[in-house]
Short mmCIF file of C-alpha atoms (C1' of nucleotides) in Angstrom, two decimals:
data_model
loop_
_atom_site.label_atom_id
_atom_site.label_comp_id
_atom_site.label_asym_id
_atom_site.label_seq_id
_atom_site.Cartn_x
_atom_site.Cartn_y
_atom_site.Cartn_z
CA MET V 1264 0.00 0.00 0.00
CA LEU V 1265 1.51 3.25 -1.05
CA LYS V 1266 -1.16 5.83 -0.42
CA TYR V 1267 -4.31 6.41 1.52
CA SER V 1268 -6.36 6.33 -1.65
CA LYS V 1269 -9.88 7.73 -1.54
CA GLN V 1270 -8.95 10.43 0.95
CA THR V 1271 -9.10 14.07 -0.02
CA ARG V 1272 -5.93 16.08 0.13
CA LEU V 1273 -5.97 19.72 0.93
CA LEU V 1274 -3.73 22.73 1.23
CA LEU V 1275 -2.01 23.50 4.49
CA ALA V 1276 -0.80 26.99 5.23
CA VAL V 1277 1.06 28.64 8.05
CA ASP V 1278 0.21 32.16 9.17
CA CYS V 1279 2.34 34.14 11.59
CA ILE V 1280 1.12 36.84 13.92
CA ILE V 1281 4.21 38.90 14.64
CA PHE V 1282 4.15 41.16 17.67
CA GLY V 1283 6.46 44.01 18.46
CA PHE V 1284 6.63 46.79 21.06
CA ASP V 1285 7.90 50.27 20.29
CA GLY V 1286 7.98 51.52 23.87
CA GLU V 1287 4.46 52.88 23.64
CA VAL V 1288 2.08 50.37 22.13
CA LEU V 1289 1.90 46.83 20.85
CA LYS V 1290 2.31 46.44 17.13
CA ILE V 1291 1.85 43.73 14.58
CA LEU V 1292 3.72 43.25 11.37
CA LEU V 1293 1.62 42.93 8.23
CA ILE V 1294 2.42 42.44 4.60
CA LYS V 1295 0.76 43.37 1.36
CA ARG V 1296 -0.44 40.12 -0.10
CA GLY V 1297 1.30 39.41 -3.38
CA PHE V 1298 -1.14 37.11 -5.09
CA GLN V 1299 -4.81 36.54 -5.69
CA PRO V 1300 -7.26 36.52 -4.08
CA GLU V 1301 -7.10 39.66 -1.97
CA LYS V 1302 -3.91 40.68 -3.73
CA GLY V 1303 -2.62 43.99 -2.42
CA ASN V 1304 -4.54 43.79 0.82
CA TRP V 1305 -2.94 43.63 4.23
CA SER V 1306 -2.39 40.16 5.50
CA LEU V 1307 -0.45 38.14 8.03
CA MET V 1308 2.82 36.61 7.01
CA GLY V 1309 1.78 33.34 5.49
CA GLY V 1310 2.61 30.62 3.07
CA PHE V 1311 1.97 27.03 2.19
CA VAL V 1312 3.57 24.14 3.98
CA GLN V 1313 6.03 22.46 1.66
CA PRO V 1314 6.31 18.70 1.21
CA ASP V 1315 9.57 18.32 3.04
CA GLU V 1316 9.18 20.63 5.99
CA SER V 1317 7.64 20.35 9.42
CA LEU V 1318 5.18 22.97 10.66
CA ASP V 1319 7.79 24.68 12.80
CA GLN V 1320 10.21 24.72 9.90
CA SER V 1321 7.55 26.15 7.68
CA ALA V 1322 6.78 28.95 10.10
CA ASN V 1323 10.44 29.78 10.45
CA ARG V 1324 10.97 29.76 6.70
CA ILE V 1325 8.03 32.06 6.09
CA LEU V 1326 9.24 34.42 8.76
CA LYS V 1327 12.68 34.47 7.24
CA GLN V 1328 11.50 34.86 3.65
CA LEU V 1329 9.00 37.59 4.23
CA THR V 1330 10.69 39.60 6.94
CA GLY V 1331 14.26 38.47 7.34
CA LEU V 1332 13.50 37.61 10.94
CA GLU V 1333 15.40 34.67 12.34
CA GLY V 1334 15.87 33.13 15.74
CA VAL V 1335 12.92 34.89 17.33
CA TYR V 1336 10.38 33.55 19.78
CA LEU V 1337 7.89 31.51 17.78
CA GLU V 1338 5.11 29.35 19.11
CA GLN V 1339 2.30 27.41 17.53
CA LEU V 1340 -1.00 29.04 18.37
CA TYR V 1341 -3.92 27.14 16.90
CA SER V 1342 -5.12 25.56 13.69
CA PHE V 1343 -7.94 27.12 11.75
CA GLY V 1344 -9.94 24.94 9.44
CA GLN V 1345 -13.36 26.30 8.56
CA PRO V 1346 -14.11 24.79 5.14
CA GLN V 1347 -14.78 28.13 3.49
CA ARG V 1348 -12.12 30.22 5.14
CA ASP V 1349 -10.23 30.58 1.87
CA PRO V 1350 -12.64 31.23 -0.99
CA ILE V 1351 -10.35 29.81 -3.65
CA GLU V 1352 -9.73 26.39 -2.29
CA ARG V 1353 -9.95 24.56 0.98
CA THR V 1354 -6.93 25.55 3.02
CA VAL V 1355 -6.32 24.78 6.65
CA SER V 1356 -3.99 27.18 8.38
CA VAL V 1357 -1.73 26.56 11.34
CA ALA V 1358 -1.24 29.88 13.08
CA TYR V 1359 1.98 30.77 14.89
CA PHE V 1360 2.77 33.84 16.87
CA ALA V 1361 6.13 35.52 17.14
CA LEU V 1362 7.52 38.02 19.63
CA VAL V 1363 10.31 40.19 18.31
CA ASP V 1364 12.42 43.11 19.37
CA ILE V 1365 10.98 45.67 17.03
CA HIS V 1366 14.01 47.95 17.04
CA LYS V 1367 16.31 45.21 15.92
CA TYR V 1368 14.40 44.82 12.71
CA GLU V 1369 12.50 48.02 12.16
CA ALA V 1370 14.79 49.52 9.56
CA GLN V 1371 15.59 46.28 7.84
CA ILE V 1372 11.97 45.30 7.42
CA SER V 1373 10.77 48.55 5.96
CA ASP V 1374 13.60 48.68 3.47
CA ASP V 1375 13.78 45.18 2.16
CA TYR V 1376 10.26 43.88 2.44
CA GLN V 1377 6.73 44.92 1.68
CA ALA V 1378 5.95 44.78 5.36
CA GLU V 1379 4.80 47.39 7.83
CA TRP V 1380 4.28 47.65 11.55
CA PHE V 1381 0.78 48.66 12.64
CA GLN V 1382 -0.53 49.54 16.03
CA LEU V 1383 -2.47 46.51 17.13
CA LYS V 1384 -5.48 48.68 17.84
CA ARG V 1385 -5.35 50.51 14.55
CA ALA V 1386 -4.43 47.71 12.20
CA PRO V 1387 -6.27 47.50 8.90
CA LYS V 1388 -8.87 44.86 8.19
CA LEU V 1389 -7.24 41.55 7.45
CA ILE V 1390 -8.16 38.93 4.90
CA PHE V 1391 -10.08 35.74 5.50
CA ASP V 1392 -10.27 34.76 9.18
CA GLN V 1393 -7.00 36.43 10.11
CA GLN V 1394 -8.76 38.91 12.35
CA GLU V 1395 -9.77 36.00 14.51
CA MET V 1396 -6.24 34.65 14.49
CA VAL V 1397 -4.88 37.95 15.74
CA GLU V 1398 -7.48 38.13 18.45
CA GLN V 1399 -6.66 34.64 19.61
CA ALA V 1400 -2.95 35.41 19.57
CA ARG V 1401 -3.56 38.48 21.69
CA LYS V 1402 -5.45 36.38 24.20
CA ARG V 1403 -2.76 33.75 24.27
CA ILE V 1404 -0.05 36.27 24.92
CA ARG V 1405 -1.98 37.80 27.78
CA TYR V 1406 -2.64 34.45 29.26
CA LYS V 1407 0.90 33.26 29.01
CA ALA V 1408 2.52 36.54 29.96
CA ALA V 1409 0.56 36.64 33.20
CA MET V 1410 2.49 33.63 34.40
CA HIS V 1411 5.57 33.26 32.24
CA PRO V 1412 8.20 35.81 31.34
CA ILE V 1413 7.60 35.83 27.59
CA LEU V 1414 7.29 39.59 27.24
CA PHE V 1415 11.03 40.03 27.57
CA GLU V 1416 11.18 38.73 24.02
CA LEU V 1417 9.67 42.01 22.92
CA LEU V 1418 12.35 44.14 24.54
CA PRO V 1419 15.93 44.89 23.56
CA THR V 1420 18.73 43.14 25.39
CA LYS V 1421 19.12 46.15 27.66
CA PHE V 1422 15.94 47.64 29.05
CA THR V 1423 14.78 49.63 32.05
CA ILE V 1424 12.16 48.73 34.59
CA PRO V 1425 9.89 51.61 33.59
CA GLN V 1426 10.06 50.32 30.01
CA LEU V 1427 9.15 46.86 31.19
CA GLN V 1428 6.26 48.23 33.19
CA THR V 1429 4.93 50.17 30.24
CA LEU V 1430 4.97 46.96 28.24
CA TYR V 1431 3.00 45.07 30.85
CA GLU V 1432 0.53 47.89 31.24
CA CYS V 1433 0.11 47.94 27.53
CA VAL V 1434 -0.42 44.21 27.11
CA PHE V 1435 -2.87 44.01 29.98
CA ASN V 1436 -4.45 47.36 29.35
CA THR V 1437 -4.14 48.38 32.97
CA THR V 1438 -2.00 50.45 35.27
CA ILE V 1439 0.28 48.95 37.86
CA ASP V 1440 1.75 50.55 40.95
CA LYS V 1441 5.40 51.35 40.30
CA ARG V 1442 6.66 50.19 43.68
CA ASN V 1443 4.84 46.90 43.60
CA PHE V 1444 5.77 46.19 40.02
CA SER V 1445 9.41 46.78 40.68
CA LYS V 1446 9.38 44.52 43.71
CA ARG V 1447 7.55 41.80 41.86
CA VAL V 1448 9.85 41.81 38.89
CA LEU V 1449 13.07 41.99 40.85
CA ALA V 1450 11.87 39.19 43.11
CA THR V 1451 11.88 36.80 40.17
CA GLY V 1452 15.63 36.87 40.05
CA LEU V 1453 15.50 37.17 36.28
CA LEU V 1454 17.12 40.58 36.08
CA ILE V 1455 20.71 41.73 36.25
CA LYS V 1456 21.24 45.40 37.05
CA LEU V 1457 23.73 47.09 34.77
CA ALA V 1458 25.98 50.00 35.53
CA ASP V 1459 24.72 52.42 32.90
CA LYS V 1460 21.49 54.30 32.56
CA ASP V 1461 19.01 55.12 29.89
CA LYS V 1462 18.77 58.90 29.80
CA ALA V 1463 16.40 59.14 26.89
CA GLY V 1464 13.18 58.80 28.79
CA SER V 1465 13.86 61.00 31.77
CA LYS V 1466 16.19 63.52 33.34
CA ARG V 1467 17.34 61.33 36.12
CA GLY V 1468 17.80 58.33 33.89
CA ALA V 1469 16.82 54.75 34.63
CA TYR V 1470 19.21 51.91 35.17
CA TYR V 1471 19.45 49.34 32.44
CA TYR V 1472 18.81 45.73 33.22
CA GLN V 1473 19.33 42.60 31.23
CA LEU V 1474 18.00 39.08 31.53
CA ASN V 1475 19.85 36.55 33.58
CA MET V 1476 19.59 33.92 30.85
CA GLN V 1477 20.45 31.10 33.21
CA ASN V 1478 17.48 31.89 35.42
CA TYR V 1479 15.34 32.82 32.46
CA TYR V 1480 15.56 29.38 30.90
CA ALA V 1481 15.38 27.65 34.25
CA LYS V 1482 12.27 29.47 35.37
CA PHE V 1483 10.50 29.87 32.08
CA GLN V 1484 8.04 27.12 32.83
CA ALA V 1485 7.59 28.05 36.47
CA PHE V 1486 4.55 29.98 37.56
CA MET V 1487 5.09 33.58 38.46
CA ASN V 1488 2.67 36.35 39.16
CA PHE V 1489 3.36 39.26 36.93
CA ILE V 1490 -0.07 40.76 37.03
CA PRO V 1491 -1.97 41.87 40.11
CA ASN V 1492 -5.44 40.41 40.39
CA PRO V 1493 -5.41 38.18 37.34
CA ASP V 1494 -9.06 37.31 37.03
CA SER V 1495 -9.91 36.49 33.50
CA LEU V 1496 -7.29 37.34 30.99
CA MET X 319 -8.31 31.82 -10.70
CA LEU X 320 -9.80 28.68 -9.33
CA LYS X 321 -6.99 26.96 -7.52
CA TYR X 322 -3.63 27.60 -5.96
CA SER X 323 -1.93 25.60 -8.65
CA LYS X 324 1.63 24.48 -8.07
CA GLN X 325 1.06 23.94 -4.35
CA THR X 326 1.23 20.49 -2.86
CA ARG X 327 -1.84 19.14 -1.17
CA LEU X 328 -1.59 16.77 1.72
CA LEU X 329 -3.68 14.68 4.04
CA LEU X 330 -5.02 16.17 7.22
CA ALA X 331 -6.01 13.94 10.09
CA VAL X 332 -7.52 14.47 13.50
CA ASP X 333 -6.43 12.38 16.47
CA CYS X 334 -8.23 12.42 19.80
CA ILE X 335 -6.69 11.73 23.16
CA ILE X 336 -9.60 10.67 25.33
CA PHE X 337 -9.15 10.80 29.07
CA GLY X 338 -11.26 9.14 31.71
CA PHE X 339 -11.06 8.63 35.47
CA ASP X 340 -12.23 5.48 37.19
CA GLY X 341 -11.93 6.76 40.74
CA GLU X 342 -8.40 5.45 41.06
CA VAL X 343 -6.28 6.38 38.07
CA LEU X 344 -6.36 8.33 34.86
CA LYS X 345 -7.16 6.31 31.78
CA ILE X 346 -7.07 6.81 28.05
CA LEU X 347 -9.26 5.22 25.46
CA LEU X 348 -7.50 3.45 22.62
CA ILE X 349 -8.67 1.59 19.58
CA LYS X 350 -7.30 -1.22 17.48
CA ARG X 351 -6.39 0.37 14.21
CA GLY X 352 -8.48 -1.06 11.42
CA PHE X 353 -6.32 -0.41 8.40
CA GLN X 354 -2.76 -0.47 7.20
CA PRO X 355 -0.18 0.48 8.17
CA GLU X 356 -0.01 -0.65 11.78
CA LYS X 357 -3.30 -2.45 11.37
CA GLY X 358 -4.32 -4.17 14.59
CA ASN X 359 -2.10 -2.05 16.80
CA TRP X 360 -3.36 0.25 19.49
CA SER X 361 -3.91 3.78 18.37
CA LEU X 362 -5.65 6.99 19.26
CA MET X 363 -9.08 7.66 17.82
CA GLY X 364 -8.31 9.23 14.51
CA GLY X 365 -9.48 9.86 11.01
CA PHE X 366 -9.07 12.10 8.04
CA VAL X 367 -10.58 15.54 7.79
CA GLN X 368 -13.32 15.51 5.17
CA PRO X 369 -13.78 18.18 2.53
CA ASP X 370 -16.87 19.73 4.03
CA GLU X 371 -16.10 19.73 7.73
CA SER X 372 -14.22 22.03 10.07
CA LEU X 373 -11.57 20.66 12.40
CA ASP X 374 -13.90 20.74 15.39
CA GLN X 375 -16.58 18.99 13.41
CA SER X 376 -14.10 16.40 12.30
CA ALA X 377 -13.00 15.70 15.85
CA ASN X 378 -16.57 15.37 17.01
CA ARG X 379 -17.47 13.08 14.13
CA ILE X 380 -14.52 10.80 14.80
CA LEU X 381 -15.36 10.65 18.47
CA LYS X 382 -18.93 9.77 17.67
CA GLN X 383 -18.11 7.21 15.00
CA LEU X 384 -15.46 5.34 16.91
CA THR X 385 -16.79 5.51 20.43
CA GLY X 386 -20.34 6.75 20.40
CA LEU X 387 -19.27 9.66 22.57
CA GLU X 388 -21.13 12.87 22.01
CA GLY X 389 -21.33 16.21 23.74
CA VAL X 390 -18.17 15.72 25.77
CA TYR X 391 -15.45 18.24 26.56
CA LEU X 392 -13.25 18.50 23.50
CA GLU X 393 -10.44 20.94 22.90
CA GLN X 394 -7.86 21.38 20.20
CA LEU X 395 -4.44 20.54 21.54
CA TYR X 396 -1.75 21.00 18.91
CA SER X 397 -0.94 20.19 15.32
CA PHE X 398 1.74 17.66 14.51
CA GLY X 399 3.42 17.86 11.16
CA GLN X 400 6.77 16.12 10.99
CA PRO X 401 7.11 15.16 7.32
CA GLN X 402 7.74 11.49 8.05
CA ARG X 403 5.33 10.98 10.90
CA ASP X 404 3.14 8.73 8.78
CA PRO X 405 5.27 6.35 6.70
CA ILE X 406 2.68 5.88 3.99
CA GLU X 407 2.07 9.43 2.99
CA ARG X 408 2.56 12.90 4.36
CA THR X 409 -0.20 13.48 6.86
CA VAL X 410 -0.48 16.36 9.25
CA SER X 411 -2.53 15.64 12.34
CA VAL X 412 -4.49 18.05 14.46
CA ALA X 413 -4.68 16.57 17.94
CA TYR X 414 -7.67 17.10 20.21
CA PHE X 415 -8.14 15.97 23.75
CA ALA X 416 -11.40 14.92 25.33
CA LEU X 417 -12.43 14.57 28.96
CA VAL X 418 -15.25 12.13 29.59
CA ASP X 419 -17.13 10.58 32.44
CA ILE X 420 -15.82 7.08 32.08
CA HIS X 421 -18.74 5.39 33.80
CA LYS X 422 -21.24 6.91 31.47
CA TYR X 423 -19.70 5.13 28.54
CA GLU X 424 -17.73 2.23 29.94
CA ALA X 425 -20.20 -0.50 29.07
CA GLN X 426 -21.30 0.98 25.80
CA ILE X 427 -17.78 1.40 24.50
CA SER X 428 -16.59 -2.09 25.29
CA ASP X 429 -19.65 -3.65 23.72
CA ASP X 430 -20.12 -1.70 20.56
CA TYR X 431 -16.64 -0.63 19.61
CA GLN X 432 -13.15 -2.04 19.30
CA ALA X 433 -12.02 0.35 22.00
CA GLU X 434 -10.52 -0.18 25.41
CA TRP X 435 -9.62 1.93 28.41
CA PHE X 436 -6.00 1.72 29.54
CA GLN X 437 -4.31 3.12 32.57
CA LEU X 438 -2.40 6.11 31.32
CA LYS X 439 0.75 4.78 32.94
CA ARG X 440 0.38 1.30 31.54
CA ALA X 441 -0.87 2.03 28.08
CA PRO X 442 0.61 0.07 25.20
CA LYS X 443 3.00 1.61 22.72
CA LEU X 444 1.19 3.75 20.25
CA ILE X 445 1.73 4.18 16.54
CA PHE X 446 3.57 6.99 14.81
CA ASP X 447 4.08 10.04 17.05
CA GLN X 448 1.01 9.42 19.13
CA GLN X 449 3.07 8.84 22.24
CA GLU X 450 4.19 12.42 22.00
CA MET X 451 0.61 13.57 21.49
CA VAL X 452 -0.49 11.83 24.67
CA GLU X 453 2.36 13.31 26.61
CA GLN X 454 1.53 16.78 25.42
CA ALA X 455 -2.13 16.27 26.24
CA ARG X 456 -1.20 15.18 29.74
CA LYS X 457 0.84 18.34 30.19
CA ARG X 458 -1.93 20.53 28.85
CA ILE X 459 -4.48 19.05 31.21
CA ARG X 460 -2.23 19.60 34.19
CA TYR X 461 -1.56 23.11 33.15
CA LYS X 462 -5.16 23.99 32.55
CA ALA X 463 -6.55 22.09 35.52
CA ALA X 464 -4.29 24.00 37.88
CA MET X 465 -6.25 27.14 37.09
CA HIS X 466 -9.51 26.15 35.49
CA PRO X 467 -12.11 23.67 36.67
CA ILE X 468 -11.86 21.28 33.73
CA LEU X 469 -11.43 18.13 35.79
CA PHE X 470 -15.09 18.09 36.70
CA GLU X 471 -15.63 16.88 33.15
CA LEU X 472 -14.08 13.59 34.21
CA LEU X 473 -16.52 13.03 37.05
CA PRO X 474 -20.14 11.94 37.13
CA THR X 475 -22.83 14.52 37.71
CA LYS X 476 -22.89 13.62 41.38
CA PHE X 477 -19.55 13.26 43.08
CA THR X 478 -18.02 13.57 46.52
CA ILE X 479 -15.20 15.80 47.67
CA PRO X 480 -12.93 12.88 48.47
CA GLN X 481 -13.47 11.62 44.92
CA LEU X 482 -12.59 15.02 43.57
CA GLN X 483 -9.48 15.15 45.69
CA THR X 484 -8.35 11.74 44.51
CA LEU X 485 -8.72 12.97 40.96
CA TYR X 486 -6.59 16.03 41.60
CA GLU X 487 -3.98 14.03 43.44
CA CYS X 488 -3.89 11.64 40.55
CA VAL X 489 -3.58 14.26 37.83
CA PHE X 490 -0.88 16.16 39.69
CA ASN X 491 0.78 13.12 41.15
CA THR X 492 0.84 14.63 44.62
CA THR X 493 -0.98 14.53 47.91
CA ILE X 494 -3.08 17.38 49.17
CA ASP X 495 -4.20 18.15 52.71
CA LYS X 496 -7.87 17.21 53.07
CA ARG X 497 -8.87 20.27 55.04
CA ASN X 498 -7.20 22.73 52.74
CA PHE X 499 -8.47 21.02 49.62
CA SER X 500 -12.01 21.06 50.86
CA LYS X 501 -11.81 24.73 51.77
CA ARG X 502 -10.25 25.63 48.46
CA VAL X 503 -12.80 23.82 46.39
CA LEU X 504 -15.82 25.00 48.33
CA ALA X 505 -14.56 28.57 48.20
CA THR X 506 -14.91 28.56 44.42
CA GLY X 507 -18.66 28.54 44.76
CA LEU X 508 -18.86 25.92 42.03
CA LEU X 509 -20.35 23.19 44.17
CA ILE X 510 -23.85 22.50 45.39
CA LYS X 511 -24.16 20.16 48.34
CA LEU X 512 -26.79 17.50 47.90
CA ALA X 513 -28.83 15.75 50.54
CA ASP X 514 -27.71 12.20 49.90
CA LYS X 515 -24.44 10.45 50.50
CA ASP X 516 -22.18 8.06 48.71
CA LYS X 517 -21.82 5.07 50.99
CA ALA X 518 -19.73 2.98 48.66
CA GLY X 519 -16.37 4.38 49.60
CA SER X 520 -16.65 4.56 53.34
CA LYS X 521 -18.68 3.64 56.36
CA ARG X 522 -19.64 7.12 57.26
CA GLY X 523 -20.50 8.07 53.72
CA ALA X 524 -19.59 11.27 51.95
CA TYR X 525 -22.03 13.88 50.80
CA TYR X 526 -22.63 14.16 47.12
CA TYR X 527 -22.08 17.45 45.37
CA GLN X 528 -22.91 18.63 41.92
CA LEU X 529 -21.72 21.50 39.82
CA ASN X 530 -23.46 24.82 39.96
CA MET X 531 -23.58 25.13 36.20
CA GLN X 532 -24.33 28.83 36.33
CA ASN X 533 -21.14 29.53 38.23
CA TYR X 534 -19.24 26.90 36.33
CA TYR X 535 -19.74 28.57 32.99
CA ALA X 536 -19.34 32.03 34.44
CA LYS X 537 -16.06 31.26 36.16
CA PHE X 538 -14.58 28.81 33.71
CA GLN X 539 -12.17 31.36 32.31
CA ALA X 540 -11.35 32.92 35.66
CA PHE X 541 -8.16 32.03 37.43
CA MET X 542 -8.47 29.80 40.43
CA ASN X 543 -5.90 28.04 42.51
CA PHE X 544 -6.66 24.38 42.68
CA ILE X 545 -3.16 23.23 43.37
CA PRO X 546 -0.99 24.30 46.29
CA ASN X 547 2.44 25.54 45.27
CA PRO X 548 2.06 25.30 41.52
CA ASP X 549 5.62 25.60 40.42
CA SER X 550 6.13 24.02 37.05
CA LEU X 551 3.31 21.87 35.88
"C1'" DA F 733 19.66 78.65 42.18
"C1'" DA F 734 15.17 77.08 41.43
"C1'" DA F 735 12.03 74.31 39.20
"C1'" DT F 736 10.81 70.30 36.83
"C1'" DT F 737 10.62 65.58 35.79
"C1'" DA F 738 10.87 60.84 36.38
"C1'" DA F 739 13.34 56.98 39.13
"C1'" DT F 740 13.98 54.86 43.28
"C1'" DT F 741 12.98 53.00 47.72
"C1'" DG F 742 9.96 51.08 52.45
"C1'" DT F 743 6.25 50.03 55.56
"C1'" DG F 744 2.11 48.65 57.54
"C1'" DC F 745 -2.26 46.45 56.53
"C1'" DT F 746 -5.01 42.91 54.44
"C1'" DT F 747 -5.70 38.75 52.33
"C1'" DT F 748 -4.35 34.31 51.16
"C1'" DT F 749 -2.01 30.25 51.97
"C1'" DT F 750 -0.33 26.79 54.75
"C1'" DA F 751 0.42 23.55 58.50
"C1'" DC F 752 -1.69 20.84 61.56
"C1'" DA F 753 -5.50 17.32 64.88
"C1'" DA F 754 -9.65 16.35 67.03
"C1'" DT F 755 -14.41 14.83 66.44
"C1'" DA F 756 -18.43 12.65 64.08
"C1'" DA F 757 -20.91 9.12 61.62
"C1'" DT F 758 -21.46 4.65 60.28
"C1'" DA F 759 -20.48 -0.35 59.45
"C1'" DA F 760 -18.24 -4.34 60.95
"C1'" DT F 761 -16.80 -7.06 64.68
"C1'" DT F 762 -16.80 -9.04 69.13
"C1'" DA B 1077 -25.02 -4.15 72.91
"C1'" DA B 1078 -20.57 -2.53 73.15
"C1'" DT B 1079 -16.29 -2.01 70.87
"C1'" DT B 1080 -13.50 -1.28 67.05
"C1'" DA B 1081 -12.30 0.36 62.70
"C1'" DT B 1082 -12.67 3.46 58.99
"C1'" DT B 1083 -13.34 7.53 56.57
"C1'" DA B 1084 -15.72 12.26 56.44
"C1'" DT B 1085 -15.97 16.53 58.42
"C1'" DT B 1086 -14.64 20.76 60.60
"C1'" DG B 1087 -11.26 25.10 62.78
"C1'" DT B 1088 -7.43 27.83 64.00
"C1'" DA B 1089 -3.15 29.97 64.32
"C1'" DA B 1090 1.13 31.16 61.96
"C1'" DA B 1091 3.40 32.45 57.77
"C1'" DA B 1092 3.61 34.29 53.38
"C1'" DA B 1093 2.06 36.95 49.74
"C1'" DG B 1094 -0.29 40.72 47.96
"C1'" DC B 1095 -1.68 45.36 48.23
"C1'" DA B 1096 -2.17 50.34 49.10
"C1'" DC B 1097 0.21 54.25 49.75
"C1'" DA B 1098 4.28 58.92 49.68
"C1'" DA B 1099 8.60 60.82 50.36
"C1'" DT B 1100 13.25 61.31 48.54
"C1'" DT B 1101 16.79 61.32 44.97
"C1'" DA B 1102 19.15 62.40 40.71
"C1'" DA B 1103 19.58 64.86 36.88
"C1'" DT B 1104 18.14 68.33 33.37
"C1'" DT B 1105 16.04 72.69 32.20
"C1'" DT B 1106 14.87 77.30 33.14
#
DNA sequence: AAATTAATTGTGCTTTTTACAATAATAATT
DNA sequence: AATTATTATTGTAAAAAGCACAATTAATTT
């Protein structure tokens, strides 16, 4: 027996929801779709799964091809398979989300690729069911970030605590007490205080910190409370 | 344009990891595979996604066809797409997990279907990458059950607190203080105390409880601590 | 020198979590 | 009928975690 004859084959795609943080708001990276249908409209980074690649490989390839991004945080989100989601032909899509340091790639992306960062709240309408994918990705990030330190993936190597707090406040759409936030974050043991300061954001300047990678990997799966009163996320 | 020509189509399958609880240990429901390859070997409930059905529909259909189960808790777990995972032909599988009241279906399943409940710890080797699927499902349940009341799906409508505790101890492979567990669970407001007792398990008999469905649905997404000291799950 | 701006640090109160043991109800046994 | 055995049920005090809250410091700008 060589094949599962009689079974219907279908197209499998991968779509990536790419998140970035510019210090103010959350952003997602979109691309102008290069082929029909919906050619020219804003879309997630996507492509078809090739015969020889795994899903993870496919997501990484697409990310690389369309944005140049490599080695970023990438996680499978969910598979979307409504029969009519693509009007041309049945296509099931495995969605991934990525968290990237926006500054590391901002220039590169705009220059080399037909991609653009949009504020998550002001992003254009997306094709097919991609709106739903983004929404689900947003939920997943909130959920996970409330207990695991994934949001560091959105920051540069060196960052300040006020920057970190702004990020959390932005993701959870809330405000957090400075004193308590600082205590909470430092208590994790994930941060290493550096000698120099960031003087861009304030007169006094805020100390830079960087991740203690040892502890970061060790504690990534551990439960930590980053958000006060997490009720429903 | 009618099709995405030039793209490779492939087979899409759904596999279901079905969990049950017999009062003592966690179990999974397996089936003797009815076709080649690996015909006659133990396997998860699986099947191919049909042209007209969504992934959820596919999972529900497969569950119904192979076990008679209907209306049970079913959730998409993860998609598995290693190119060589099925030796016959490239097949990507979307895994779902189900939580069922084992007693409700125990007789029915054994009689009508080629399915059998196995202790999770003593289950036979599974085909392809299904071992990995089961492992991931086990992790997901732990993770989710630590914060959301999904384990009630494994119990009968009427259950006792000691039964519930045994279930939690079993899923998390730990022991929990009776007094604290009871307090914790009752504090959720999810339980309604009934008038009658279960006299099977003890001389004194333990009061039956049932879910307050109102609160159950309302609080399902809220965060609750069911497990003391959740570190890594 | 004064004013402005944002970063940094501490404490007491409240709530939650945890550790821990005696009593009650019933069936089985003597 | 009394005793024994078994499991369910209930409470409290100590510890830890979470929370609310304000004054001081460092540096730039005026």
